[in-house]
Amino acid sequence: MAGSPRELIGLGHDLQLISELEVASGLREPDVFFTDRELRRFAGAVGPLQSLAGAFAAKEALFKALPPAREPWFWTEAELVHDRHGGPRFDMHGSLAGHLARHRLRVNVSISHSGGFVSSVVVVTTHSSAYQRFFGTIDRAVRHVLRRITTYAPRPAQ
């Protein structure tokens, strides 16, 4: 990832058998799992079921990668879209967008189709400032020293 140093916050992966979703009619209800815009895009795709499966796997991977939060969010708050080159990305909405903004989190997604499967990987990162890196290094050093002290601490006489 180009730019400023980033710290890995979460990693999610999902593997989906495309044929499993043929009977999952609930996934096609607007604003339950997918937005209306996502459903229209699937319907217009060369392989509608493959597109739906890719988005499903991407959202599953996203929610596995996200750190826990106090406020709930919904599947439709993460809308899978594609950039002008066809690369997938998420448009975030609602409380999920607020959570990501507050914590300065960035989400990257990759989707791959092969045979009857689709796989998605999501990486969640945050900016890692020099200040954070310095104190992270100090924290690790202190923990290392404390582990050594407790390992070599004299045992009380019995």
mmCIF file of C-alpha atoms in Angstrom:
data_model
loop_
_atom_site.group_PDB
_atom_site.id
_atom_site.type_symbol
_atom_site.label_atom_id
_atom_site.label_comp_id
_atom_site.label_asym_id
_atom_site.label_seq_id
_atom_site.Cartn_x
_atom_site.Cartn_y
_atom_site.Cartn_z
ATOM 1 C CA MET A 1 0.000 0.000 0.000
ATOM 2 C CA ALA A 2 1.540 3.235 -1.129
ATOM 3 C CA GLY A 3 1.651 6.372 0.970
ATOM 4 C CA SER A 4 2.125 6.805 4.682
ATOM 5 C CA PRO A 5 2.908 3.808 6.886
ATOM 6 C CA ARG A 6 -0.162 1.793 7.833
ATOM 7 C CA GLU A 7 -0.881 -0.589 10.652
ATOM 8 C CA LEU A 8 -2.844 -3.777 10.028
ATOM 9 C CA ILE A 9 -6.047 -3.766 12.076
ATOM 10 C CA GLY A 10 -7.927 -6.704 10.591
ATOM 11 C CA LEU A 11 -7.856 -9.337 7.883
ATOM 12 C CA GLY A 12 -10.918 -11.195 6.661
ATOM 13 C CA HIS A 13 -11.386 -13.941 4.087
ATOM 14 C CA ASP A 14 -14.442 -15.687 2.697
ATOM 15 C CA LEU A 15 -14.780 -18.545 0.219
ATOM 16 C CA GLN A 16 -18.207 -19.033 -1.320
ATOM 17 C CA LEU A 17 -19.582 -21.852 -3.460
ATOM 18 C CA ILE A 18 -21.582 -19.915 -6.063
ATOM 19 C CA SER A 19 -24.272 -22.578 -6.522
ATOM 20 C CA GLU A 20 -25.215 -22.357 -2.817
ATOM 21 C CA LEU A 21 -26.683 -18.918 -3.447
ATOM 22 C CA GLU A 22 -29.109 -20.045 -6.172
ATOM 23 C CA VAL A 23 -31.779 -20.752 -3.564
ATOM 24 C CA ALA A 24 -30.936 -17.870 -1.208
ATOM 25 C CA SER A 25 -33.811 -15.644 -2.317
ATOM 26 C CA GLY A 26 -33.547 -13.531 0.851
ATOM 27 C CA LEU A 27 -30.290 -12.097 -0.479
ATOM 28 C CA ARG A 28 -32.220 -10.507 -3.331
ATOM 29 C CA GLU A 29 -34.537 -8.469 -1.083
ATOM 30 C CA PRO A 30 -33.579 -4.769 -1.364
ATOM 31 C CA ASP A 31 -31.977 -3.178 1.698
ATOM 32 C CA VAL A 32 -31.649 -6.392 3.683
ATOM 33 C CA PHE A 33 -28.215 -7.603 2.689
ATOM 34 C CA PHE A 34 -27.597 -5.601 -0.484
ATOM 35 C CA THR A 35 -28.596 -2.098 -1.520
ATOM 36 C CA ASP A 36 -30.937 -1.531 -4.443
ATOM 37 C CA ARG A 37 -27.972 -0.211 -6.466
ATOM 38 C CA GLU A 38 -26.007 -3.417 -5.821
ATOM 39 C CA LEU A 39 -28.983 -5.589 -6.818
ATOM 40 C CA ARG A 40 -29.419 -3.628 -10.071
ATOM 41 C CA ARG A 41 -25.733 -4.118 -10.859
ATOM 42 C CA PHE A 42 -25.987 -7.888 -10.258
ATOM 43 C CA ALA A 43 -29.068 -8.121 -12.497
ATOM 44 C CA GLY A 44 -27.233 -6.357 -15.342
ATOM 45 C CA ALA A 45 -24.031 -8.387 -15.015
ATOM 46 C CA VAL A 46 -22.922 -11.063 -17.481
ATOM 47 C CA GLY A 47 -23.038 -13.569 -14.592
ATOM 48 C CA PRO A 48 -25.620 -12.259 -12.090
ATOM 49 C CA LEU A 49 -25.168 -15.106 -9.601
ATOM 50 C CA GLN A 50 -21.369 -14.826 -9.777
ATOM 51 C CA SER A 51 -21.600 -11.083 -9.113
ATOM 52 C CA LEU A 52 -23.934 -11.629 -6.180
ATOM 53 C CA ALA A 53 -21.621 -14.332 -4.775
ATOM 54 C CA GLY A 54 -18.602 -12.036 -5.103
ATOM 55 C CA ALA A 55 -20.335 -9.238 -3.230
ATOM 56 C CA PHE A 56 -21.608 -11.679 -0.606
ATOM 57 C CA ALA A 57 -18.078 -13.022 -0.011
ATOM 58 C CA ALA A 58 -16.668 -9.470 0.116
ATOM 59 C CA LYS A 59 -19.158 -8.396 2.781
ATOM 60 C CA GLU A 60 -18.569 -11.579 4.787
ATOM 61 C CA ALA A 61 -14.799 -10.931 4.656
ATOM 62 C CA LEU A 62 -15.334 -7.283 5.632
ATOM 63 C CA PHE A 63 -17.299 -8.092 8.753
ATOM 64 C CA LYS A 64 -14.685 -10.668 9.745
ATOM 65 C CA ALA A 65 -11.908 -8.063 9.347
ATOM 66 C CA LEU A 66 -13.563 -5.183 11.200
ATOM 67 C CA PRO A 67 -12.626 -4.641 14.846
ATOM 68 C CA PRO A 68 -15.476 -4.819 17.376
ATOM 69 C CA ALA A 69 -17.470 -1.628 17.894
ATOM 70 C CA ARG A 70 -20.039 -0.369 20.378
ATOM 71 C CA GLU A 71 -22.620 0.639 17.791
ATOM 72 C CA PRO A 72 -24.286 -1.883 15.499
ATOM 73 C CA TRP A 73 -24.110 -1.617 11.740
ATOM 74 C CA PHE A 74 -25.923 -3.280 8.925
ATOM 75 C CA TRP A 75 -24.903 -5.145 5.772
ATOM 76 C CA THR A 76 -26.225 -2.372 3.534
ATOM 77 C CA GLU A 77 -23.936 0.190 5.188
ATOM 78 C CA ALA A 78 -21.077 -1.411 3.236
ATOM 79 C CA GLU A 79 -22.006 -1.029 -0.430
ATOM 80 C CA LEU A 80 -19.770 -2.851 -2.887
ATOM 81 C CA VAL A 81 -19.005 -0.711 -5.948
ATOM 82 C CA HIS A 82 -16.319 -0.766 -8.614
ATOM 83 C CA ASP A 83 -13.873 1.931 -9.639
ATOM 84 C CA ARG A 84 -13.454 3.046 -13.258
ATOM 85 C CA HIS A 85 -11.005 0.175 -13.849
ATOM 86 C CA GLY A 86 -13.412 -2.441 -12.495
ATOM 87 C CA GLY A 87 -11.643 -2.859 -9.147
ATOM 88 C CA PRO A 88 -13.929 -3.499 -6.171
ATOM 89 C CA ARG A 89 -14.186 -1.123 -3.230
ATOM 90 C CA PHE A 90 -16.728 -0.289 -0.561
ATOM 91 C CA ASP A 91 -18.796 2.877 -0.226
ATOM 92 C CA MET A 92 -19.555 3.101 3.485
ATOM 93 C CA HIS A 93 -22.743 4.599 4.917
ATOM 94 C CA GLY A 94 -24.376 5.203 8.303
ATOM 95 C CA SER A 95 -22.819 4.173 11.591
ATOM 96 C CA LEU A 96 -20.233 2.007 9.834
ATOM 97 C CA ALA A 97 -18.933 5.030 7.901
ATOM 98 C CA GLY A 98 -18.811 7.010 11.159
ATOM 99 C CA HIS A 99 -16.912 4.242 12.929
ATOM 100 C CA LEU A 100 -14.327 3.992 10.160
ATOM 101 C CA ALA A 101 -13.877 7.766 10.016
ATOM 102 C CA ARG A 102 -13.516 8.136 13.807
ATOM 103 C CA HIS A 103 -10.836 5.474 13.936
ATOM 104 C CA ARG A 104 -9.218 6.532 10.656
ATOM 105 C CA LEU A 105 -9.639 3.039 9.245
ATOM 106 C CA ARG A 106 -9.143 2.197 5.596
ATOM 107 C CA VAL A 107 -10.652 -0.841 3.888
ATOM 108 C CA ASN A 108 -9.226 -2.657 0.853
ATOM 109 C CA VAL A 109 -11.035 -5.522 -0.852
ATOM 110 C CA SER A 110 -10.093 -8.149 -3.418
ATOM 111 C CA ILE A 111 -12.477 -10.586 -5.107
ATOM 112 C CA SER A 112 -11.494 -13.588 -7.223
ATOM 113 C CA HIS A 113 -13.631 -16.069 -9.169
ATOM 114 C CA SER A 114 -12.444 -19.574 -10.064
ATOM 115 C CA GLY A 115 -14.615 -22.403 -11.280
ATOM 116 C CA GLY A 116 -17.682 -22.610 -9.082
ATOM 117 C CA PHE A 117 -16.152 -20.570 -6.275
ATOM 118 C CA VAL A 118 -15.587 -16.957 -5.392
ATOM 119 C CA SER A 119 -13.071 -15.798 -2.808
ATOM 120 C CA SER A 120 -12.687 -12.412 -1.173
ATOM 121 C CA VAL A 121 -10.043 -10.902 1.080
ATOM 122 C CA VAL A 122 -10.498 -7.665 3.028
ATOM 123 C CA VAL A 123 -7.690 -5.788 4.764
ATOM 124 C CA VAL A 124 -8.448 -3.066 7.326
ATOM 125 C CA THR A 125 -5.607 -0.660 8.121
ATOM 126 C CA THR A 126 -5.045 2.617 9.925
ATOM 127 C CA HIS A 127 -2.463 5.376 9.631
ATOM 128 C CA SER A 128 0.576 4.665 11.744
ATOM 129 C CA SER A 129 2.146 7.956 12.763
ATOM 130 C CA ALA A 130 5.740 8.325 13.917
ATOM 131 C CA TYR A 131 4.339 9.005 17.401
ATOM 132 C CA GLN A 132 2.364 5.719 17.381
ATOM 133 C CA ARG A 133 5.340 3.763 16.033
ATOM 134 C CA PHE A 134 7.669 5.243 18.699
ATOM 135 C CA PHE A 135 5.360 4.429 21.593
ATOM 136 C CA GLY A 136 4.544 1.025 20.104
ATOM 137 C CA THR A 137 8.278 0.266 20.098
ATOM 138 C CA ILE A 138 8.617 1.453 23.707
ATOM 139 C CA ASP A 139 5.576 -0.616 24.710
ATOM 140 C CA ARG A 140 7.021 -3.757 23.102
ATOM 141 C CA ALA A 141 10.404 -3.184 24.816
ATOM 142 C CA VAL A 142 8.769 -2.728 28.235
ATOM 143 C CA ARG A 143 6.671 -5.880 27.772
ATOM 144 C CA HIS A 144 9.795 -7.812 26.781
ATOM 145 C CA VAL A 145 11.661 -6.643 29.893
ATOM 146 C CA LEU A 146 8.684 -7.437 32.132
ATOM 147 C CA ARG A 147 8.415 -10.951 30.679
ATOM 148 C CA ARG A 148 12.109 -11.515 31.385
ATOM 149 C CA ILE A 149 11.809 -10.174 34.930
ATOM 150 C CA THR A 150 8.873 -12.454 35.738
ATOM 151 C CA THR A 151 10.626 -15.411 34.128
ATOM 152 C CA TYR A 152 13.783 -14.945 36.215
ATOM 153 C CA ALA A 153 12.141 -13.677 39.395
ATOM 154 C CA PRO A 154 13.322 -15.558 42.490
ATOM 155 C CA ARG A 155 10.748 -18.012 43.759
ATOM 156 C CA PRO A 156 9.621 -17.604 47.372
ATOM 157 C CA ALA A 157 11.066 -20.076 49.822
ATOM 158 C CA GLN A 158 8.688 -22.770 50.974
#
